[in-house]
Amino acid sequence: MIKAGIMGATGYAGEMLAWILYKHPEVEVDFYNSHNYANFQLNQLYGNYNGFIEDKCVDLEEAMARIDNIDVLFIALPNGKSFELTKKALAQGVKVIDLGADYRLNSKDEYEEWYGIKHELPPLLENAVYGITELKRDEIQKSNLIANPGCYPTATILGLAPLLKNKLIETSSVIVDAKSGVSGAGRSANISSLFTECNESIKAYGVATHRHTPEIEQELSKLAEEKLFISFTPHLVPMNRGILSTCYSNLKKSLSTEEILEIYKDFYKDSYFVKITDGIPETRWVKGSNLCHISARVDPRTNRVIVISAIDNLVKGAAGQAVQNMNVMFGFKETAGLDFIAMAP
Amino acid sequence: MIKAGIMGATGYAGEMLAWILYKHPEVEVDFYNSHNYANFQLNQLYGNYNGFIEDKCVDLEEAMARIDNIDVLFIALPNGKSFELTKKALAQGVKVIDLGADYRLNSKDEYEEWYGIKHELPPLLENAVYGITELKRDEIQKSNLIANPGCYPTATILGLAPLLKNKLIETSSVIVDAKSGVSGAGRSANISSLFTECNESIKAYGVATHRHTPEIEQELSKLAEEKLFISFTPHLVPMNRGILSTCYSNLKKSLSTEEILEIYKDFYKDSYFVKITDGIPETRWVKGSNLCHISARVDPRTNRVIVISAIDNLVKGAAGQAVQNMNVMFGFKETAGLDFIAMAP
Amino acid sequence: MIKAGIMGATGYAGEMLAWILYKHPEVEVDFYNSHNYANFQLNQLYGNYNGFIEDKCVDLEEAMARIDNIDVLFIALPNGKSFELTKKALAQGVKVIDLGADYRLNSKDEYEEWYGIKHELPPLLENAVYGITELKRDEIQKSNLIANPGCYPTATILGLAPLLKNKLIETSSVIVDAKSGVSGAGRSANISSLFTECNESIKAYGVATHRHTPEIEQELSKLAEEKLFISFTPHLVPMNRGILSTCYSNLKKSLSTEEILEIYKDFYKDSYFVKITDGIPETRWVKGSNLCHISARVDPRTNRVIVISAIDNLVKGAAGQAVQNMNVMFGFKETAGLDFIAMAP
Amino acid sequence: MIKAGIMGATGYAGEMLAWILYKHPEVEVDFYNSHNYANFQLNQLYGNYNGFIEDKCVDLEEAMARIDNIDVLFIALPNGKSFELTKKALAQGVKVIDLGADYRLNSKDEYEEWYGIKHELPPLLENAVYGITELKRDEIQKSNLIANPGCYPTATILGLAPLLKNKLIETSSVIVDAKSGVSGAGRSANISSLFTECNESIKAYGVATHRHTPEIEQELSKLAEEKLFISFTPHLVPMNRGILSTCYSNLKKSLSTEEILEIYKDFYKDSYFVKITDGIPETRWVKGSNLCHISARVDPRTNRVIVISAIDNLVKGAAGQAVQNMNVMFGFKETAGLDFIAMAP
């Protein structure tokens, strides 16, 4: 049993970490931290934990003090709030998995431009591993600092990796039209996240300006071995959870849907959590699980391939992948604590 | 490991049984039966099972033939369809858990009146145990035929049992105003269950005529040790899962909210799945779990007690309680395969 | 054409007033007031007004100054914020319709107890008319200050009035189980109103303590000509709009459902907006309209009558009834500006 | 006053026609037809019409007989069911507006290929006008047979027309990612349209094969004055109404967002129902209205323009545009009966 600390345990990603780790066979949670709800019990905010997780949340000061006791620190805080914690944890040999954006971009300048925050630990940008598990197991295993990918990037990079790695598409032609449930906006009291403002509507937002763009481009460029730019448009969908990423690109040569699906199945043959489906993915089939469903269709009329991938934004898109990365880092079974499947309906 | 068969595995209750038993440490599913989808793989209907449950569903004939192989038969079929199966299974020493209404009412006449179906096995009505687990563990343990309670009755009976058992309320004063998610209507192609017909609306239905009334009255009468009648009004709520039962009754003598809650905590002190909460229950906190949350408030202005209980209609209100009953019948740990908690949001 | 001012035009009730008055044949809106969004155009918050209502909202100071110009002032502000405005408006001969609770209760003490706010204009409590239009047309016509009823009270009082007026039920037996869409919570940035906190769940709240209780009791007592107390339990339903009020009471003598419905049809025969339906009301059929659907069922097993009424909380439960009251006050056709019906689905 | 008949008045598009025409100042409905609900009153299916539209639906035979009495026939039937009706109506000088696909495609072969139905009136394909009102007012005015556009095509064609007409984009680069509410699937008892199958999920469907593709391409090709092919992917969103069309294309030369928006405002300056918005469109702002909101963003990093348009699929995408076309055909004010705006929330 290792010991973990969770920073930001009352936000949706942090709370999802608590949910997963509560049942994890190899981990004991040492502390749950909360800024707004320090001294509240977790079940006072999340009634599902009544009788289960009734621990009191600790404030930042106490969390800092407890870093000594733990083996791994999960940070689910707003961007720019991880620096001091990460520094201390790494100094004491505690592995860090950051669910925010602070270590995702390799370039300090790019981070500061897209996030408008001064980066206080630029040297770490070289050490941190972008933790999209299926594509980086070896690096993750050796790392002590994981930049856990964003939700949109996870769905999108897993969806496009086989095409780019195999150099099947024109790199300038990639368009990503993504759709997310409302939990992606977090548990903050914003009018735009009210039930009455989200329900019965769909909208695009952050058109051509969303912060997940550079990390998607960074990782896709590595796969393609050339710098590429994409168009990325996120949409808000009236549902709690789920991301669907619909990705368009032009094939370099003519390939059938069947051939594409074969390539995908082969690419992910050793990845338990990625399922290449014959049917078109729907977010409900992965909801509440760490799975990623991917399928593709070739449109011979335009010679485009349309790849569709679905994940749960809070699990594979956040807490689940974080635990998956932890499993790899500590040499646990990759699926430990994560082998639950979606419940329907 | 025992072996189980599931009749009606493609309906929502049957499919939920499949979900639970897939992870149950003591059970292996021998066959999944479906009438409309015989020869379909379960994952063709339920994409969440891609890579997990890819078994082909068998038709009635094959299911009948396989009864020899199994230890327990779960029946999740329309009312009136269980008779032949039950007869055969019991004859071969296979325990039966019926999720329908065929064995819930002790009186053949009452069954035929409320359901409009001729009862073909009236002698079994005496042997069958009404499987509301927390209240009948001893009987269930000895039984080979369980009538698994309806979803509304489960929430309501658990909610009112402590009051009636302790003779705290006027038995003629009980009013049950219940609310259910749409999965309670099953997976049938009815216009009234369309998204566009249910969404953004709430309605009552079956006012003063709903079929769950007699089984609630039967079990409450046993607890009260006198024949009682209730008013029961179900409502349809635009959500997938969940039942909230709001129960009103007049206190015989003055009691405080605190005293009532103490009585409840004591009553359910040995019941893992029933949580008496200080806060008012919400269905989201039990969604996808076998838990029942109950709380109560005394209204001193009217000397009424208002009890509110929440369950997941497909788990504690159907498949979960069925497995809980199986656990008791076979001497497994009562929580085996059922120790998952709700995921939020 | 008369001129109107709307205080609190960017909240849901105020905005609904703007929507209705924009098309009203007899009214011109002189100003839209907003506290948080002064100097914003209404269409910046509500995109449906793009190309239609693009007026800038004015702050309190400017609104106060413009009271001279108007004939009627609608106040849709938080409780306790109406006093100064009402005083000034009435002094200048401007009629006032307050959508909050400041003038609903006849007793200053009761107001201060339930709302925890000091009442600054107690003499007005005698002059104000509780504006449930169908029951008080004569008083409303003569009044210059209307206390517009709450949403739950509107549905409930209209639902129970025929029974109490005709002395058909035991006055101590009334139980009101009401359900509301989320817009009833207003457009405030509260975590409890987030999409992710309301969606896929139902809960009761304010059990035995909700502030609408005293106004319901006050008006029902007048109808019954005796002081009565009720049990009132509101519930939150995952939908934008709508209130369903399910009301239980014991009949004094035996009556059939048909007889009850006849009594209701007669009672409301001159009320355009109240429809007595044979089928059980559903909120979707009145959504976005000023209509109230009511039906009833007698349960002969318990000799109870169950009355179910449905309204749109923002229209008949707020802005629509306010305009209906204005129409009566100014001698316009009662349906002026309000003759729109629900859209399905 | 002219007289209208509605074929298929109990489906969602037909029922929306009934809703609109009920208030239309120039039209009286002579009959409502229904196949499945002949002899039912419209309010028995749609409770919103209680006290308003209580007419009995007539069957096909009676509808055919009544064609003599009417001036315009609206057909909202399944594809392939309009031929006999259209023939008879036109022969008697009755104008026809078909809301299905039977006259949308200019090519008989293309119709038969995409729809798998033999076209029985191929000569009409030359006479019929594709009724996207804003782009074809002159032709519509002179026509007696309107092929009312599909919902996805309406949003998409209005969204892309200014770019193609002005030859601003590469015609081979058009990708349309569209999202629809569930009412687009109609009021048929399909399992895939159940609340529990649609709620809390998003999916793509008909990827590279959806039947709206050829009519979009046909009309866009006319605008571009060259044959073009698009990629079109529809998605199902858990909401009742609304279509959002997100359209990607490569600019031929560099243009700013502001320049694009100016071009759009100029293009639609005489079109009451099209609003070019500075903010990104959301379906809630057009829900229940005949409006189309459009905005655009240039992504200078990729030199793509992203156009987003929003409509209500049942109004501007079906019944509203049909009435708008009728208004043009009969010389009524184009906005007659259609000047209602969305209600929020």
PDB file of N, CA and C in Angstrom, chain A residues 152 176-181 202-205 207 232-237 242, chain D residues 177 179 202 244-246 248 306 308:
ATOM      1  N   TYR A 152     -10.322  17.124 -23.468  1.00  0.00           N
ATOM      2  CA  TYR A 152     -10.416  17.164 -24.930  1.00  0.00           C
ATOM      3  C   TYR A 152      -9.169  16.558 -25.574  1.00  0.00           C
ATOM      4  N   VAL A 176     -10.888  19.332 -35.577  1.00  0.00           N
ATOM      5  CA  VAL A 176     -11.434  18.608 -34.430  1.00  0.00           C
ATOM      6  C   VAL A 176     -12.657  19.352 -33.915  1.00  0.00           C
ATOM      7  N   ASP A 177     -13.795  18.708 -34.029  1.00  0.00           N
ATOM      8  CA  ASP A 177     -15.041  19.276 -33.520  1.00  0.00           C
ATOM      9  C   ASP A 177     -15.432  18.442 -32.305  1.00  0.00           C
ATOM     10  N   ALA A 178     -15.291  19.030 -31.110  1.00  0.00           N
ATOM     11  CA  ALA A 178     -15.444  18.248 -29.885  1.00  0.00           C
ATOM     12  C   ALA A 178     -16.640  18.730 -29.074  1.00  0.00           C
ATOM     13  N   LYS A 179     -17.206  17.806 -28.317  1.00  0.00           N
ATOM     14  CA  LYS A 179     -18.412  18.093 -27.534  1.00  0.00           C
ATOM     15  C   LYS A 179     -18.205  17.578 -26.117  1.00  0.00           C
ATOM     16  N   SER A 180     -18.567  18.386 -25.138  1.00  0.00           N
ATOM     17  CA  SER A 180     -18.330  17.997 -23.746  1.00  0.00           C
ATOM     18  C   SER A 180     -19.567  18.179 -22.892  1.00  0.00           C
ATOM     19  N   GLY A 181     -19.705  17.329 -21.897  1.00  0.00           N
ATOM     20  CA  GLY A 181     -20.695  17.536 -20.844  1.00  0.00           C
ATOM     21  C   GLY A 181     -20.287  18.685 -19.937  1.00  0.00           C
ATOM     22  N   ILE A 202     -27.309  23.808 -27.099  1.00  0.00           N
ATOM     23  CA  ILE A 202     -25.919  23.463 -27.407  1.00  0.00           C
ATOM     24  C   ILE A 202     -25.258  24.703 -27.980  1.00  0.00           C
ATOM     25  N   LYS A 203     -23.997  24.875 -27.641  1.00  0.00           N
ATOM     26  CA  LYS A 203     -23.258  26.024 -28.150  1.00  0.00           C
ATOM     27  C   LYS A 203     -21.807  25.627 -28.363  1.00  0.00           C
ATOM     28  N   ALA A 204     -21.149  26.333 -29.259  1.00  0.00           N
ATOM     29  CA  ALA A 204     -19.693  26.272 -29.353  1.00  0.00           C
ATOM     30  C   ALA A 204     -19.126  27.355 -28.442  1.00  0.00           C
ATOM     31  N   TYR A 205     -17.885  27.189 -28.023  1.00  0.00           N
ATOM     32  CA  TYR A 205     -17.252  28.234 -27.220  1.00  0.00           C
ATOM     33  C   TYR A 205     -15.752  28.175 -27.462  1.00  0.00           C
ATOM     34  N   VAL A 207     -14.055  29.376 -29.734  1.00  0.00           N
ATOM     35  CA  VAL A 207     -13.796  29.022 -31.133  1.00  0.00           C
ATOM     36  C   VAL A 207     -12.442  29.594 -31.578  1.00  0.00           C
ATOM     37  N   PHE A 232      -9.739  23.600 -33.806  1.00  0.00           N
ATOM     38  CA  PHE A 232     -10.339  22.896 -32.680  1.00  0.00           C
ATOM     39  C   PHE A 232     -11.519  23.709 -32.148  1.00  0.00           C
ATOM     40  N   THR A 233     -12.699  23.123 -32.172  1.00  0.00           N
ATOM     41  CA  THR A 233     -13.894  23.819 -31.687  1.00  0.00           C
ATOM     42  C   THR A 233     -14.605  22.984 -30.633  1.00  0.00           C
ATOM     43  N   PRO A 234     -14.551  23.396 -29.374  1.00  0.00           N
ATOM     44  CA  PRO A 234     -15.298  22.680 -28.339  1.00  0.00           C
ATOM     45  C   PRO A 234     -16.742  23.170 -28.267  1.00  0.00           C
ATOM     46  N   HIS A 235     -17.619  22.263 -27.858  1.00  0.00           N
ATOM     47  CA  HIS A 235     -19.045  22.586 -27.701  1.00  0.00           C
ATOM     48  C   HIS A 235     -19.516  22.112 -26.326  1.00  0.00           C
ATOM     49  N   LEU A 236     -20.500  22.813 -25.797  1.00  0.00           N
ATOM     50  CA  LEU A 236     -21.081  22.427 -24.509  1.00  0.00           C
ATOM     51  C   LEU A 236     -22.412  21.727 -24.728  1.00  0.00           C
ATOM     52  N   VAL A 237     -22.530  20.519 -24.188  1.00  0.00           N
ATOM     53  CA  VAL A 237     -23.701  19.672 -24.400  1.00  0.00           C
ATOM     54  C   VAL A 237     -24.433  19.491 -23.061  1.00  0.00           C
ATOM     55  N   GLY A 242     -18.914  13.296 -20.234  1.00  0.00           N
ATOM     56  CA  GLY A 242     -18.662  12.723 -21.538  1.00  0.00           C
ATOM     57  C   GLY A 242     -18.036  13.707 -22.488  1.00  0.00           C
TER      58      GLY A 242
ATOM     59  N   ASP D 177     -20.208  19.954 -39.364  1.00  0.00           N
ATOM     60  CA  ASP D 177     -20.429  19.138 -38.175  1.00  0.00           C
ATOM     61  C   ASP D 177     -21.680  19.690 -37.498  1.00  0.00           C
ATOM     62  N   LYS D 179     -25.390  19.344 -35.125  1.00  0.00           N
ATOM     63  CA  LYS D 179     -25.918  18.762 -33.895  1.00  0.00           C
ATOM     64  C   LYS D 179     -27.407  19.053 -33.825  1.00  0.00           C
ATOM     65  N   ILE D 202     -24.085  11.814 -26.136  1.00  0.00           N
ATOM     66  CA  ILE D 202     -24.052  12.398 -27.476  1.00  0.00           C
ATOM     67  C   ILE D 202     -23.414  11.385 -28.393  1.00  0.00           C
ATOM     68  N   LEU D 244     -27.556  23.049 -34.311  1.00  0.00           N
ATOM     69  CA  LEU D 244     -26.374  23.892 -34.401  1.00  0.00           C
ATOM     70  C   LEU D 244     -25.510  23.301 -35.501  1.00  0.00           C
ATOM     71  N   SER D 245     -25.149  24.140 -36.447  1.00  0.00           N
ATOM     72  CA  SER D 245     -24.321  23.669 -37.557  1.00  0.00           C
ATOM     73  C   SER D 245     -22.986  24.395 -37.484  1.00  0.00           C
ATOM     74  N   THR D 246     -21.907  23.625 -37.284  1.00  0.00           N
ATOM     75  CA  THR D 246     -20.559  24.197 -37.213  1.00  0.00           C
ATOM     76  C   THR D 246     -19.862  23.865 -38.522  1.00  0.00           C
ATOM     77  N   TYR D 248     -16.786  24.352 -41.315  1.00  0.00           N
ATOM     78  CA  TYR D 248     -15.379  24.680 -41.485  1.00  0.00           C
ATOM     79  C   TYR D 248     -15.061  24.802 -42.964  1.00  0.00           C
ATOM     80  N   ILE D 306     -14.691  29.521 -39.482  1.00  0.00           N
ATOM     81  CA  ILE D 306     -15.650  28.640 -38.823  1.00  0.00           C
ATOM     82  C   ILE D 306     -16.953  29.417 -38.701  1.00  0.00           C
ATOM     83  N   ILE D 308     -20.941  29.336 -37.587  1.00  0.00           N
ATOM     84  CA  ILE D 308     -21.853  28.601 -36.712  1.00  0.00           C
ATOM     85  C   ILE D 308     -23.243  29.189 -36.860  1.00  0.00           C
TER      86      ILE D 308
END
